[in-house]
Coordinates of C-alpha atoms in Angstrom, one line a residue:
M483 CA 25.0 38.9 10.9
D484 CA 22.2 36.5 11.5
D485 CA 24.7 33.8 12.6
V486 CA 26.1 35.9 15.5
P487 CA 24.6 34.7 18.8
E488 CA 23.2 37.3 21.2
P489 CA 25.8 38.3 23.8
T490 CA 23.8 37.2 26.9
L491 CA 24.4 35.1 29.9
Q492 CA 21.5 32.8 28.9
N493 CA 23.2 32.2 25.5
I494 CA 26.4 31.1 27.2
L495 CA 24.5 28.8 29.6
D496 CA 22.6 27.3 26.8
Q497 CA 25.7 26.4 24.7
T498 CA 26.2 22.7 25.1
S499 CA 29.4 22.6 23.0
L500 CA 31.1 25.5 24.9
K501 CA 34.2 24.2 26.6
W502 CA 36.3 27.4 27.3
I503 CA 35.5 30.9 28.4
W504 CA 38.3 33.4 28.7
V505 CA 37.8 36.6 30.8
G506 CA 40.4 39.2 30.2
G507 CA 41.1 42.9 30.6
K508 CA 43.3 45.4 32.3
G509 CA 43.7 45.6 36.0
G510 CA 40.7 46.6 38.1
V511 CA 38.0 46.0 35.5
G512 CA 36.3 43.1 37.4
K513 CA 37.8 40.0 35.7
T514 CA 37.7 37.9 38.9
T515 CA 34.2 39.1 39.8
C516 CA 32.8 38.3 36.4
S517 CA 34.5 35.0 36.0
S518 CA 33.6 33.9 39.5
S519 CA 29.9 34.8 38.9
L520 CA 30.0 33.1 35.6
A521 CA 31.5 29.9 37.1
V522 CA 28.8 29.8 39.7
Q523 CA 26.1 30.1 37.0
L524 CA 27.8 27.4 34.9
A525 CA 28.0 25.1 37.8
Q526 CA 24.2 25.1 37.9
H527 CA 24.1 23.9 34.3
R528 CA 27.2 21.7 33.8
E529 CA 28.5 18.5 35.3
S530 CA 31.8 20.0 36.3
V531 CA 33.4 23.5 36.1
L532 CA 36.9 24.6 36.8
I533 CA 37.8 28.3 37.3
I534 CA 41.5 29.1 37.1
S535 CA 43.1 32.4 38.0
T536 CA 46.5 33.4 36.6
D537 CA 46.6 36.5 38.8
P538 CA 49.4 36.2 41.4
A539 CA 47.4 38.5 43.7
H540 CA 45.1 35.5 44.6
N541 CA 41.9 37.5 44.2
L542 CA 40.1 34.2 43.4
S543 CA 40.7 33.1 47.0
D544 CA 39.2 36.3 48.2
A545 CA 36.1 36.0 46.0
F546 CA 35.2 32.6 47.4
K547 CA 36.7 33.2 50.9
Q548 CA 38.8 30.0 50.5
K549 CA 42.4 29.3 49.8
F550 CA 43.3 27.9 46.4
T551 CA 46.5 26.4 45.2
K552 CA 47.8 24.9 41.9
T553 CA 45.7 21.9 42.5
P554 CA 42.0 22.0 41.6
T555 CA 40.0 22.3 44.8
L556 CA 36.3 21.9 45.4
V557 CA 34.8 25.3 46.2
Q558 CA 32.9 25.2 49.5
G559 CA 29.2 24.9 49.1
F560 CA 29.4 23.2 45.6
T561 CA 29.7 19.6 44.4
N562 CA 30.9 20.4 40.9
L563 CA 32.8 23.7 41.0
Y564 CA 36.5 23.6 41.4
A565 CA 39.0 26.5 41.6
M566 CA 42.8 26.8 41.3
V567 CA 45.5 29.4 40.8
S568 CA 48.3 29.1 38.3
C569 CA 50.8 31.4 36.7
D570 CA 51.4 28.8 34.0
A571 CA 48.4 29.3 31.8
G572 CA 49.6 27.0 29.1
G573 CA 50.2 24.1 31.5
T574 CA 46.9 24.8 33.2
V575 CA 45.0 24.6 29.9
A576 CA 46.6 21.2 29.1
A577 CA 45.6 19.9 32.6
A578 CA 42.0 21.1 32.1
V579 CA 41.7 19.4 28.8
H580 CA 43.0 16.2 30.4
V581 CA 40.3 16.2 33.1
N582 CA 37.6 17.4 30.6
V583 CA 36.0 20.2 32.6
S584 CA 34.4 23.4 31.6
L585 CA 36.9 26.2 32.1
T586 CA 36.4 29.8 33.2
Y587 CA 39.6 31.9 33.4
A588 CA 39.9 34.7 35.9

């Protein structure tokens, strides 16, 4: 068990090879809140971060008080944090790989 990293935010931020973070769970457990907070933290340590929500309720737009669409949009107040909504998770992942950004799912 010595090879298992500690489950801490600092450990996530320190991972230089980490490309994908998936946040999941049943409705109402705080997926959007956690992934939005994580994306903000990652934006302070990465060149570019993309947060994608597959939730049709558009809670991601509520979290950042900004309307997001299927096109990655710069989050207001940031120079390297982008957000988008998509109900096509597979196609979204392919797009994120193509533009080579860190990805946080909501």
